Amino acid sequence: MRKIGVALVGCGGIGKIHAASLKTSPYAELKVACDLEASRARAIAEEYGFERYTTNFDEVLKASDVEVVVVAVPPRYHAELSIKALEAGKHVFCEKPMATNLKDAKEMLVKAEKAGVKLGIDYQNRYLPSHSKLKEIVDSGALGELVQVRTRVAYPILESLPSDAPMLGWLFNPDVAGGGVLMDIGTHWTDLARWLAGRDYAGIYALIGHFDPRIPTGVEDTATILARMEGDVQAIIDVSWAVKASMWLIEIYGTKGTAMANLPQGVLVYDEEKQDWVNVEMPPWEEPHAKLLNLFLKSVAEDKEPPVSGEDGYKSLEAVIAAYKSAEKATEIKLPL
Ligand SMILES: NC(=O)c1ccc[n+]([C@@H]2O[C@H](COP(=O)([O-])OP(=O)(O)OC[C@H]3O[C@@H](n4cnc5c(N)ncnc54)[C@H](O)[C@@H]3O)[C@@H](O)[C@H]2O)c1
């Protein structure tokens, strides 16, 4: 198996998760940990066994032993760092959302294409066992023709994150985060709905709002998207930070059946004969970030399409940007933008 030298850029909350994934990956050689804050880069390098650490991103770009750069910094800086890495001929695995605007996201696609390198985006929720199982059920045709996809995430952010989480330093600043809950969680779910349905968005209507007085008013904390997908399949995507109970629910309605993933319980399918919901056996648990990052490294080693591509990242971001436009204009926004 070919080993791949990896640099991790951004050694904060998600950086730690990627470092742990890299440590157990059969493909990865942990070369450089990079962060603007030396103490964070050093701590990650020592804990997970990177060969060296730096605060200087140029060292990553120049490093001949680094083939893959994992970009795990706040959203505003994703495009700038990714584009430099792609121009330097590195493959890039970038956190979501891939950029905070479509112009930057497009430039990332163009640079990857031009350099002949791979660009992957961390939409790891596709690899939660219940979501993979749901996809398998949809693709088997057991539900018939798709009618409607509903995804709902209730994520009480201020109750879920530790009060000293570094992320809270930028998450509610739209200049850095690119927006509110739609950018943070919404892009995950626009990706999931599109992936599950296996079709692109054709039109988006959205409502956005602000409900939690503890969250700065410059960002939305709740949003509902009504989407028209290719073939007139309907999608409803609800996301909120301003709620008290966590819930991740996906419902898929087809002409012949219905399936539902309700984390953490698993997947239920409606059995017409029994006229009841039946529990579906789950694949074994695998940490989804580790699974996706490993598949990305495998795609580099074997020169195959990345599991979640830059184009996938672009499409999920495009749906969210369309949602902001729709909410502002109170009208349907047609896609592609
Ligand atoms: N896929 C997921 O489910 C998921 C989960 C959490 C976070 N994220 C994403 O990961 C990214 C990082 O989030 P986080 O929670 O780790 O944030 P964080 O604030 O905990 O960590 C970010 C780190 O990046 C460093 N940094 C900032 N600019 C840098 C630069 N130019 N060069 C080097 N280092 C730099 C900071 O010093 C900090 O250590 C965000 O885009 C976030 O949306 C994704």
mmCIF file of C-alpha atoms and ligand atoms in Angstrom:
data_model
loop_
_atom_site.group_PDB
_atom_site.id
_atom_site.type_symbol
_atom_site.label_atom_id
_atom_site.label_comp_id
_atom_site.label_asym_id
_atom_site.label_seq_id
_atom_site.Cartn_x
_atom_site.Cartn_y
_atom_site.Cartn_z
ATOM 1 C CA MET A 1 0.000 0.000 0.000
ATOM 2 C CA ARG A 2 1.399 3.385 -1.016
ATOM 3 C CA LYS A 3 2.022 5.733 1.933
ATOM 4 C CA ILE A 4 1.101 9.394 1.556
ATOM 5 C CA GLY A 5 2.772 12.295 3.370
ATOM 6 C CA VAL A 6 0.105 14.501 4.989
ATOM 7 C CA ALA A 7 0.150 18.003 6.495
ATOM 8 C CA LEU A 8 -2.653 19.107 8.805
ATOM 9 C CA VAL A 9 -3.319 22.856 8.677
ATOM 10 C CA GLY A 10 -5.477 24.025 11.579
ATOM 11 C CA CYS A 11 -4.967 22.237 14.876
ATOM 12 C CA GLY A 12 -8.174 23.259 16.676
ATOM 13 C CA GLY A 13 -11.327 21.244 17.408
ATOM 14 C CA ILE A 14 -11.737 19.393 14.114
ATOM 15 C CA GLY A 15 -7.957 19.328 13.556
ATOM 16 C CA LYS A 16 -7.680 16.962 16.527
ATOM 17 C CA ILE A 17 -10.269 14.636 15.014
ATOM 18 C CA HIS A 18 -8.390 14.590 11.693
ATOM 19 C CA ALA A 19 -5.087 13.979 13.500
ATOM 20 C CA ALA A 20 -6.637 10.972 15.263
ATOM 21 C CA SER A 21 -7.990 9.686 11.918
ATOM 22 C CA LEU A 22 -4.606 10.121 10.238
ATOM 23 C CA LYS A 23 -2.847 8.281 13.059
ATOM 24 C CA THR A 24 -4.917 5.166 12.414
ATOM 25 C CA SER A 25 -4.957 5.430 8.594
ATOM 26 C CA PRO A 26 -2.959 2.755 6.790
ATOM 27 C CA TYR A 27 -2.253 5.295 4.007
ATOM 28 C CA ALA A 28 -1.024 8.297 6.001
ATOM 29 C CA GLU A 29 2.444 9.360 7.039
ATOM 30 C CA LEU A 30 2.025 12.248 9.466
ATOM 31 C CA LYS A 31 4.548 14.881 8.320
ATOM 32 C CA VAL A 32 3.604 18.416 9.397
ATOM 33 C CA ALA A 33 1.140 19.939 11.884
ATOM 34 C CA CYS A 34 0.599 23.627 11.105
ATOM 35 C CA ASP A 35 -1.307 26.287 13.042
ATOM 36 C CA LEU A 36 -0.919 30.029 13.505
ATOM 37 C CA GLU A 37 -0.631 29.223 17.208
ATOM 38 C CA ALA A 38 2.603 27.301 17.826
ATOM 39 C CA SER A 39 1.325 25.736 21.053
ATOM 40 C CA ARG A 40 -1.596 24.075 19.213
ATOM 41 C CA ALA A 41 0.600 22.809 16.369
ATOM 42 C CA ARG A 42 3.162 21.451 18.818
ATOM 43 C CA ALA A 43 0.539 19.788 21.036
ATOM 44 C CA ILE A 44 -1.031 17.975 18.062
ATOM 45 C CA ALA A 45 2.367 16.997 16.630
ATOM 46 C CA GLU A 46 3.426 15.498 19.957
ATOM 47 C CA GLU A 47 0.142 13.768 20.742
ATOM 48 C CA TYR A 48 -0.430 12.185 17.326
ATOM 49 C CA GLY A 49 3.156 11.740 16.104
ATOM 50 C CA PHE A 50 3.619 14.285 13.286
ATOM 51 C CA GLU A 51 7.317 14.492 12.299
ATOM 52 C CA ARG A 52 7.397 18.281 12.740
ATOM 53 C CA TYR A 53 5.254 21.339 13.363
ATOM 54 C CA THR A 54 5.224 24.893 12.068
ATOM 55 C CA THR A 55 3.340 28.193 12.185
ATOM 56 C CA ASN A 56 4.422 28.976 8.617
ATOM 57 C CA PHE A 57 2.080 27.639 5.905
ATOM 58 C CA ASP A 58 4.754 28.316 3.226
ATOM 59 C CA GLU A 59 6.790 25.495 4.768
ATOM 60 C CA VAL A 60 3.886 23.149 4.057
ATOM 61 C CA LEU A 61 3.704 24.363 0.455
ATOM 62 C CA LYS A 62 7.442 23.822 -0.064
ATOM 63 C CA ALA A 63 7.645 20.451 1.707
ATOM 64 C CA SER A 64 8.544 17.788 -0.847
ATOM 65 C CA ASP A 65 7.433 15.015 1.537
ATOM 66 C CA VAL A 66 3.862 16.409 1.744
ATOM 67 C CA GLU A 67 1.426 15.149 -0.898
ATOM 68 C CA VAL A 68 -1.891 15.879 0.841
ATOM 69 C CA VAL A 69 -2.904 18.991 2.783
ATOM 70 C CA VAL A 70 -5.843 18.757 5.186
ATOM 71 C CA VAL A 71 -7.350 22.245 5.552
ATOM 72 C CA ALA A 72 -9.077 22.554 8.944
ATOM 73 C CA VAL A 73 -9.108 26.302 9.607
ATOM 74 C CA PRO A 74 -12.203 28.564 9.898
ATOM 75 C CA PRO A 75 -14.285 28.817 6.673
ATOM 76 C CA ARG A 76 -13.122 32.241 5.448
ATOM 77 C CA TYR A 77 -9.561 30.898 5.027
ATOM 78 C CA HIS A 78 -10.440 27.589 3.323
ATOM 79 C CA ALA A 79 -10.228 28.896 -0.230
ATOM 80 C CA GLU A 80 -7.050 30.938 0.217
ATOM 81 C CA LEU A 81 -5.076 28.075 1.787
ATOM 82 C CA SER A 82 -6.567 25.395 -0.480
ATOM 83 C CA ILE A 83 -5.822 27.380 -3.651
ATOM 84 C CA LYS A 84 -2.196 27.887 -2.594
ATOM 85 C CA ALA A 85 -1.858 24.185 -1.808
ATOM 86 C CA LEU A 86 -3.491 23.150 -5.110
ATOM 87 C CA GLU A 87 -1.204 25.531 -7.025
ATOM 88 C CA ALA A 88 1.753 23.908 -5.249
ATOM 89 C CA GLY A 89 0.571 20.550 -6.649
ATOM 90 C CA LYS A 90 -0.794 19.159 -3.362
ATOM 91 C CA HIS A 91 -4.033 17.198 -3.096
ATOM 92 C CA VAL A 92 -6.430 18.953 -0.709
ATOM 93 C CA PHE A 93 -8.958 17.585 1.754
ATOM 94 C CA CYS A 94 -10.870 20.668 2.891
ATOM 95 C CA GLU A 95 -13.321 21.217 5.697
ATOM 96 C CA LYS A 96 -16.899 22.302 4.978
ATOM 97 C CA PRO A 97 -18.144 24.695 3.752
ATOM 98 C CA MET A 98 -15.397 24.599 1.103
ATOM 99 C CA ALA A 99 -15.571 28.415 0.795
ATOM 100 C CA THR A 100 -17.784 31.270 1.925
ATOM 101 C CA ASN A 101 -18.768 32.290 -1.619
ATOM 102 C CA LEU A 102 -19.206 30.565 -4.976
ATOM 103 C CA LYS A 103 -16.473 32.534 -6.767
ATOM 104 C CA ASP A 104 -13.816 31.163 -4.397
ATOM 105 C CA ALA A 105 -15.345 27.684 -4.515
ATOM 106 C CA LYS A 106 -15.237 27.729 -8.341
ATOM 107 C CA GLU A 107 -11.616 28.850 -8.279
ATOM 108 C CA MET A 108 -10.772 25.867 -6.062
ATOM 109 C CA LEU A 109 -12.363 23.533 -8.639
ATOM 110 C CA VAL A 110 -10.469 25.196 -11.487
ATOM 111 C CA LYS A 111 -7.100 25.073 -9.682
ATOM 112 C CA ALA A 112 -7.531 21.392 -8.793
ATOM 113 C CA GLU A 113 -8.418 20.581 -12.395
ATOM 114 C CA LYS A 114 -5.506 22.606 -13.753
ATOM 115 C CA ALA A 115 -2.972 21.033 -11.381
ATOM 116 C CA GLY A 116 -4.374 17.521 -11.968
ATOM 117 C CA VAL A 117 -4.778 16.938 -8.235
ATOM 118 C CA LYS A 118 -7.689 15.839 -6.069
ATOM 119 C CA LEU A 119 -9.954 18.038 -4.018
ATOM 120 C CA GLY A 120 -12.182 16.406 -1.393
ATOM 121 C CA ILE A 121 -14.614 17.984 1.069
ATOM 122 C CA ASP A 122 -15.368 16.751 4.601
ATOM 123 C CA TYR A 123 -19.050 15.851 4.343
ATOM 124 C CA GLN A 124 -18.522 12.928 6.693
ATOM 125 C CA ASN A 125 -22.215 12.613 7.627
ATOM 126 C CA ARG A 126 -22.668 10.538 4.464
ATOM 127 C CA TYR A 127 -20.611 7.897 6.279
ATOM 128 C CA LEU A 128 -22.685 7.620 9.438
ATOM 129 C CA PRO A 129 -23.796 3.966 9.274
ATOM 130 C CA SER A 130 -27.508 4.855 9.261
ATOM 131 C CA HIS A 131 -27.028 7.358 6.415
ATOM 132 C CA SER A 132 -24.985 4.864 4.347
ATOM 133 C CA LYS A 133 -27.733 2.303 4.938
ATOM 134 C CA LEU A 134 -30.419 4.786 3.892
ATOM 135 C CA LYS A 135 -28.512 5.489 0.669
ATOM 136 C CA GLU A 136 -28.249 1.747 0.012
ATOM 137 C CA ILE A 137 -32.042 1.396 0.457
ATOM 138 C CA VAL A 138 -32.793 4.338 -1.887
ATOM 139 C CA ASP A 139 -30.362 3.078 -4.543
ATOM 140 C CA SER A 140 -31.824 -0.459 -4.366
ATOM 141 C CA GLY A 141 -35.099 0.907 -5.775
ATOM 142 C CA ALA A 142 -37.056 -0.560 -2.839
ATOM 143 C CA LEU A 143 -38.803 2.782 -2.250
ATOM 144 C CA GLY A 144 -39.837 3.132 -5.909
ATOM 145 C CA GLU A 145 -39.686 6.583 -7.511
ATOM 146 C CA LEU A 146 -38.621 9.312 -5.129
ATOM 147 C CA VAL A 147 -41.307 11.756 -4.050
ATOM 148 C CA GLN A 148 -39.844 13.717 -1.155
ATOM 149 C CA VAL A 149 -36.713 13.926 1.002
ATOM 150 C CA ARG A 150 -36.978 15.590 4.420
ATOM 151 C CA THR A 151 -33.930 16.281 6.559
ATOM 152 C CA ARG A 152 -34.115 17.933 9.934
ATOM 153 C CA VAL A 153 -31.293 18.902 12.278
ATOM 154 C CA ALA A 154 -32.008 20.367 15.653
ATOM 155 C CA TYR A 155 -28.605 21.136 17.194
ATOM 156 C CA PRO A 156 -28.612 23.272 20.354
ATOM 157 C CA ILE A 157 -25.180 24.738 19.699
ATOM 158 C CA LEU A 158 -24.629 26.618 22.943
ATOM 159 C CA GLU A 159 -25.580 23.565 24.979
ATOM 160 C CA SER A 160 -23.549 21.229 22.744
ATOM 161 C CA LEU A 161 -20.154 22.998 22.590
ATOM 162 C CA PRO A 162 -17.959 23.504 25.657
ATOM 163 C CA SER A 163 -18.072 27.193 26.616
ATOM 164 C CA ASP A 164 -14.317 27.529 25.930
ATOM 165 C CA ALA A 165 -14.466 25.920 22.440
ATOM 166 C CA PRO A 166 -12.162 28.006 20.162
ATOM 167 C CA MET A 167 -14.822 27.724 17.443
ATOM 168 C CA LEU A 168 -17.083 30.047 19.456
ATOM 169 C CA GLY A 169 -14.517 32.792 18.764
ATOM 170 C CA TRP A 170 -15.557 32.914 15.087
ATOM 171 C CA LEU A 171 -18.723 30.834 14.556
ATOM 172 C CA PHE A 172 -21.153 33.743 15.009
ATOM 173 C CA ASN A 173 -19.043 36.171 12.952
ATOM 174 C CA PRO A 174 -20.396 36.046 9.375
ATOM 175 C CA ASP A 175 -17.172 37.588 7.997
ATOM 176 C CA VAL A 176 -15.313 34.459 9.100
ATOM 177 C CA ALA A 177 -18.033 31.791 9.102
ATOM 178 C CA GLY A 178 -19.731 33.001 5.908
ATOM 179 C CA GLY A 179 -23.166 33.005 7.593
ATOM 180 C CA GLY A 180 -24.948 31.275 10.460
ATOM 181 C CA VAL A 181 -26.495 27.859 10.920
ATOM 182 C CA LEU A 182 -27.023 27.423 7.171
ATOM 183 C CA MET A 183 -23.288 27.676 6.477
ATOM 184 C CA ASP A 184 -22.309 25.659 9.514
ATOM 185 C CA ILE A 185 -24.819 22.807 9.438
ATOM 186 C CA GLY A 186 -27.028 23.594 6.449
ATOM 187 C CA THR A 187 -24.307 22.746 3.920
ATOM 188 C CA HIS A 188 -23.986 19.273 5.483
ATOM 189 C CA TRP A 189 -27.703 18.699 4.968
ATOM 190 C CA THR A 190 -27.963 20.196 1.497
ATOM 191 C CA ASP A 191 -25.173 17.747 0.663
ATOM 192 C CA LEU A 192 -26.961 14.816 2.305
ATOM 193 C CA ALA A 193 -30.321 15.477 0.641
ATOM 194 C CA ARG A 194 -28.673 15.836 -2.788
ATOM 195 C CA TRP A 195 -26.572 12.705 -2.300
ATOM 196 C CA LEU A 196 -29.473 10.616 -1.009
ATOM 197 C CA ALA A 197 -31.765 11.718 -3.829
ATOM 198 C CA GLY A 198 -28.982 11.334 -6.404
ATOM 199 C CA ARG A 199 -30.098 14.528 -8.130
ATOM 200 C CA ASP A 200 -29.254 18.209 -8.215
ATOM 201 C CA TYR A 201 -31.269 21.160 -6.962
ATOM 202 C CA ALA A 202 -33.312 23.046 -9.544
ATOM 203 C CA GLY A 203 -34.940 25.679 -7.316
ATOM 204 C CA ILE A 204 -34.788 26.855 -3.699
ATOM 205 C CA TYR A 205 -37.214 28.731 -1.445
ATOM 206 C CA ALA A 206 -36.059 29.541 2.096
ATOM 207 C CA LEU A 207 -36.976 31.182 5.356
ATOM 208 C CA ILE A 208 -34.244 32.218 7.755
ATOM 209 C CA GLY A 209 -34.687 33.583 11.269
ATOM 210 C CA HIS A 210 -33.102 34.449 14.577
ATOM 211 C CA PHE A 211 -34.605 33.148 17.825
ATOM 212 C CA ASP A 212 -31.920 32.601 20.501
ATOM 213 C CA PRO A 213 -31.067 35.929 22.193
ATOM 214 C CA ARG A 214 -27.672 34.521 23.257
ATOM 215 C CA ILE A 215 -26.623 34.207 19.592
ATOM 216 C CA PRO A 216 -25.549 37.476 17.917
ATOM 217 C CA THR A 217 -28.229 38.849 15.605
ATOM 218 C CA GLY A 218 -25.839 39.133 12.626
ATOM 219 C CA VAL A 219 -26.384 35.457 11.804
ATOM 220 C CA GLU A 220 -29.463 33.259 11.346
ATOM 221 C CA ASP A 221 -29.888 30.493 13.908
ATOM 222 C CA THR A 222 -32.799 28.735 12.183
ATOM 223 C CA ALA A 223 -33.624 28.051 8.544
ATOM 224 C CA THR A 224 -36.070 26.081 6.445
ATOM 225 C CA ILE A 225 -35.395 25.263 2.812
ATOM 226 C CA LEU A 226 -38.011 23.996 0.373
ATOM 227 C CA ALA A 227 -36.182 22.675 -2.630
ATOM 228 C CA ARG A 228 -37.210 21.471 -6.042
ATOM 229 C CA MET A 229 -34.812 18.847 -7.280
ATOM 230 C CA GLU A 230 -34.356 17.545 -10.807
ATOM 231 C CA GLY A 231 -37.404 15.517 -11.844
ATOM 232 C CA ASP A 232 -39.594 17.601 -9.490
ATOM 233 C CA VAL A 233 -38.583 15.577 -6.418
ATOM 234 C CA GLN A 234 -39.205 17.722 -3.347
ATOM 235 C CA ALA A 235 -36.819 18.323 -0.457
ATOM 236 C CA ILE A 236 -37.430 19.975 2.898
ATOM 237 C CA ILE A 237 -34.305 20.841 4.864
ATOM 238 C CA ASP A 238 -34.691 22.312 8.372
ATOM 239 C CA VAL A 239 -31.733 23.345 10.509
ATOM 240 C CA SER A 240 -31.661 25.113 13.845
ATOM 241 C CA TRP A 241 -29.217 26.014 16.590
ATOM 242 C CA ALA A 242 -32.004 27.615 18.652
ATOM 243 C CA VAL A 243 -33.622 24.514 20.093
ATOM 244 C CA LYS A 244 -33.314 22.538 23.272
ATOM 245 C CA ALA A 245 -33.269 18.921 22.167
ATOM 246 C CA SER A 246 -30.883 17.445 19.645
ATOM 247 C CA MET A 247 -32.488 15.579 16.759
ATOM 248 C CA TRP A 248 -31.163 14.406 13.391
ATOM 249 C CA LEU A 249 -33.946 13.014 11.269
ATOM 250 C CA ILE A 250 -34.056 12.053 7.605
ATOM 251 C CA GLU A 251 -37.221 10.783 5.931
ATOM 252 C CA ILE A 252 -37.338 9.485 2.376
ATOM 253 C CA TYR A 253 -40.717 9.017 0.719
ATOM 254 C CA GLY A 254 -41.038 7.004 -2.474
ATOM 255 C CA THR A 255 -43.940 5.699 -4.558
ATOM 256 C CA LYS A 256 -43.453 2.198 -3.110
ATOM 257 C CA GLY A 257 -42.143 2.784 0.389
ATOM 258 C CA THR A 258 -40.781 5.031 3.113
ATOM 259 C CA ALA A 259 -37.483 4.905 5.012
ATOM 260 C CA MET A 260 -36.330 6.986 7.914
ATOM 261 C CA ALA A 261 -32.991 7.482 9.689
ATOM 262 C CA ASN A 262 -33.378 8.837 13.177
ATOM 263 C CA LEU A 263 -30.012 9.173 14.843
ATOM 264 C CA PRO A 264 -28.938 7.523 17.066
ATOM 265 C CA GLN A 265 -31.663 4.879 16.799
ATOM 266 C CA GLY A 266 -30.921 3.708 13.257
ATOM 267 C CA VAL A 267 -33.053 3.138 10.186
ATOM 268 C CA LEU A 268 -36.740 2.240 9.972
ATOM 269 C CA VAL A 269 -38.525 1.134 6.809
ATOM 270 C CA TYR A 270 -42.304 1.050 6.494
ATOM 271 C CA ASP A 271 -43.441 -2.469 5.617
ATOM 272 C CA GLU A 272 -46.699 -2.283 3.682
ATOM 273 C CA GLU A 273 -47.598 -5.954 4.311
ATOM 274 C CA LYS A 274 -47.126 -5.678 8.072
ATOM 275 C CA GLN A 275 -48.469 -2.138 8.007
ATOM 276 C CA ASP A 276 -45.748 -1.291 10.491
ATOM 277 C CA TRP A 277 -42.248 0.166 10.800
ATOM 278 C CA VAL A 278 -39.433 -2.385 10.723
ATOM 279 C CA ASN A 279 -35.916 -1.833 12.125
ATOM 280 C CA VAL A 280 -33.146 -2.360 9.578
ATOM 281 C CA GLU A 281 -29.907 -4.012 10.656
ATOM 282 C CA MET A 282 -27.062 -1.484 10.787
ATOM 283 C CA PRO A 283 -23.551 -1.858 9.426
ATOM 284 C CA PRO A 284 -20.891 -1.791 12.189
ATOM 285 C CA TRP A 285 -20.006 1.631 13.622
ATOM 286 C CA GLU A 286 -17.012 3.412 12.072
ATOM 287 C CA GLU A 287 -16.039 6.967 12.968
ATOM 288 C CA PRO A 288 -17.268 8.874 9.865
ATOM 289 C CA HIS A 289 -14.462 11.490 9.620
ATOM 290 C CA ALA A 290 -11.866 8.700 9.797
ATOM 291 C CA LYS A 291 -13.757 6.672 7.210
ATOM 292 C CA LEU A 292 -14.040 9.569 4.740
ATOM 293 C CA LEU A 293 -10.470 10.850 5.180
ATOM 294 C CA ASN A 294 -9.165 7.331 4.694
ATOM 295 C CA LEU A 295 -11.240 6.910 1.516
ATOM 296 C CA PHE A 296 -9.869 10.245 0.278
ATOM 297 C CA LEU A 297 -6.279 9.081 0.867
ATOM 298 C CA LYS A 298 -7.124 5.806 -0.882
ATOM 299 C CA SER A 299 -8.455 7.794 -3.878
ATOM 300 C CA VAL A 300 -5.104 9.642 -4.011
ATOM 301 C CA ALA A 301 -3.093 6.422 -3.672
ATOM 302 C CA GLU A 302 -5.116 4.713 -6.417
ATOM 303 C CA ASP A 303 -5.715 7.817 -8.564
ATOM 304 C CA LYS A 304 -9.520 7.481 -8.374
ATOM 305 C CA GLU A 305 -12.354 10.020 -7.949
ATOM 306 C CA PRO A 306 -12.481 11.345 -4.372
ATOM 307 C CA PRO A 307 -15.444 9.991 -2.347
ATOM 308 C CA VAL A 308 -16.891 13.490 -1.727
ATOM 309 C CA SER A 309 -15.550 15.752 -4.460
ATOM 310 C CA GLY A 310 -14.991 19.472 -4.844
ATOM 311 C CA GLU A 311 -18.034 19.503 -7.165
ATOM 312 C CA ASP A 312 -20.128 17.984 -4.373
ATOM 313 C CA GLY A 313 -18.857 20.724 -2.055
ATOM 314 C CA TYR A 314 -19.749 23.356 -4.652
ATOM 315 C CA LYS A 315 -23.311 22.060 -5.106
ATOM 316 C CA SER A 316 -24.080 21.982 -1.386
ATOM 317 C CA LEU A 317 -22.702 25.510 -0.972
ATOM 318 C CA GLU A 318 -24.628 26.716 -4.021
ATOM 319 C CA ALA A 319 -27.898 25.497 -2.445
ATOM 320 C CA VAL A 320 -27.144 27.405 0.756
ATOM 321 C CA ILE A 321 -26.166 30.594 -1.095
ATOM 322 C CA ALA A 322 -29.439 30.268 -3.044
ATOM 323 C CA ALA A 323 -31.283 29.901 0.288
ATOM 324 C CA TYR A 324 -29.846 33.211 1.536
ATOM 325 C CA LYS A 325 -30.868 34.896 -1.735
ATOM 326 C CA SER A 326 -34.351 33.393 -1.564
ATOM 327 C CA ALA A 327 -34.887 34.495 2.040
ATOM 328 C CA GLU A 328 -33.774 38.013 1.148
ATOM 329 C CA LYS A 329 -35.968 38.307 -1.954
ATOM 330 C CA ALA A 330 -38.865 36.121 -0.710
ATOM 331 C CA THR A 331 -38.937 34.253 -3.986
ATOM 332 C CA GLU A 332 -37.752 31.021 -5.596
ATOM 333 C CA ILE A 333 -34.128 31.041 -6.740
ATOM 334 C CA LYS A 334 -33.398 28.838 -9.734
ATOM 335 C CA LEU A 335 -30.236 26.756 -9.813
ATOM 336 C CA PRO A 336 -27.527 26.523 -11.070
ATOM 337 C CA LEU A 337 -26.679 30.083 -10.008
HETATM 338 N N1 LIG B 1 -17.170 18.328 9.155
HETATM 339 C C1 LIG B 1 -17.663 18.666 10.341
HETATM 340 O O1 LIG B 1 -18.642 18.110 10.824
HETATM 341 C C2 LIG B 1 -17.023 19.782 11.105
HETATM 342 C C3 LIG B 1 -17.104 19.827 12.512
HETATM 343 C C4 LIG B 1 -16.471 20.895 13.172
HETATM 344 C C5 LIG B 1 -15.813 21.885 12.434
HETATM 345 N N2 LIG B 1 -15.790 21.807 11.071
HETATM 346 C C6 LIG B 1 -15.142 22.838 10.262
HETATM 347 O O2 LIG B 1 -13.743 22.795 10.500
HETATM 348 C C7 LIG B 1 -13.203 24.111 10.398
HETATM 349 C C8 LIG B 1 -12.441 24.423 11.682
HETATM 350 O O3 LIG B 1 -13.323 24.338 12.785
HETATM 351 P P1 LIG B 1 -12.757 24.106 14.260
HETATM 352 O O4 LIG B 1 -13.935 23.808 15.104
HETATM 353 O O5 LIG B 1 -11.638 23.143 14.262
HETATM 354 O O6 LIG B 1 -12.215 25.568 14.587
HETATM 355 P P2 LIG B 1 -11.180 25.962 15.714
HETATM 356 O O7 LIG B 1 -11.332 27.420 15.933
HETATM 357 O O8 LIG B 1 -11.302 25.014 16.861
HETATM 358 O O9 LIG B 1 -9.757 25.655 15.038
HETATM 359 C C9 LIG B 1 -9.265 26.354 13.917
HETATM 360 C C10 LIG B 1 -7.743 26.386 14.019
HETATM 361 O O10 LIG B 1 -7.227 26.962 12.823
HETATM 362 C C11 LIG B 1 -6.139 27.813 13.162
HETATM 363 N N3 LIG B 1 -5.944 28.747 12.064
HETATM 364 C C12 LIG B 1 -6.739 29.793 11.703
HETATM 365 N N4 LIG B 1 -6.240 30.379 10.569
HETATM 366 C C13 LIG B 1 -5.135 29.685 10.234
HETATM 367 C C14 LIG B 1 -4.184 29.801 9.179
HETATM 368 N N5 LIG B 1 -4.292 30.758 8.248
HETATM 369 N N6 LIG B 1 -3.145 28.932 9.136
HETATM 370 C C15 LIG B 1 -3.030 27.963 10.082
HETATM 371 N N7 LIG B 1 -3.896 27.799 11.116
HETATM 372 C C16 LIG B 1 -4.931 28.655 11.179
HETATM 373 C C17 LIG B 1 -6.563 28.439 14.482
HETATM 374 O O11 LIG B 1 -5.436 28.952 15.201
HETATM 375 C C18 LIG B 1 -7.226 27.253 15.178
HETATM 376 O O12 LIG B 1 -6.295 26.500 15.936
HETATM 377 C C19 LIG B 1 -14.395 25.028 10.140
HETATM 378 O O13 LIG B 1 -14.522 25.261 8.774
HETATM 379 C C20 LIG B 1 -15.594 24.227 10.620
HETATM 380 O O14 LIG B 1 -16.782 24.554 9.929
HETATM 381 C C21 LIG B 1 -16.367 20.773 10.418
#
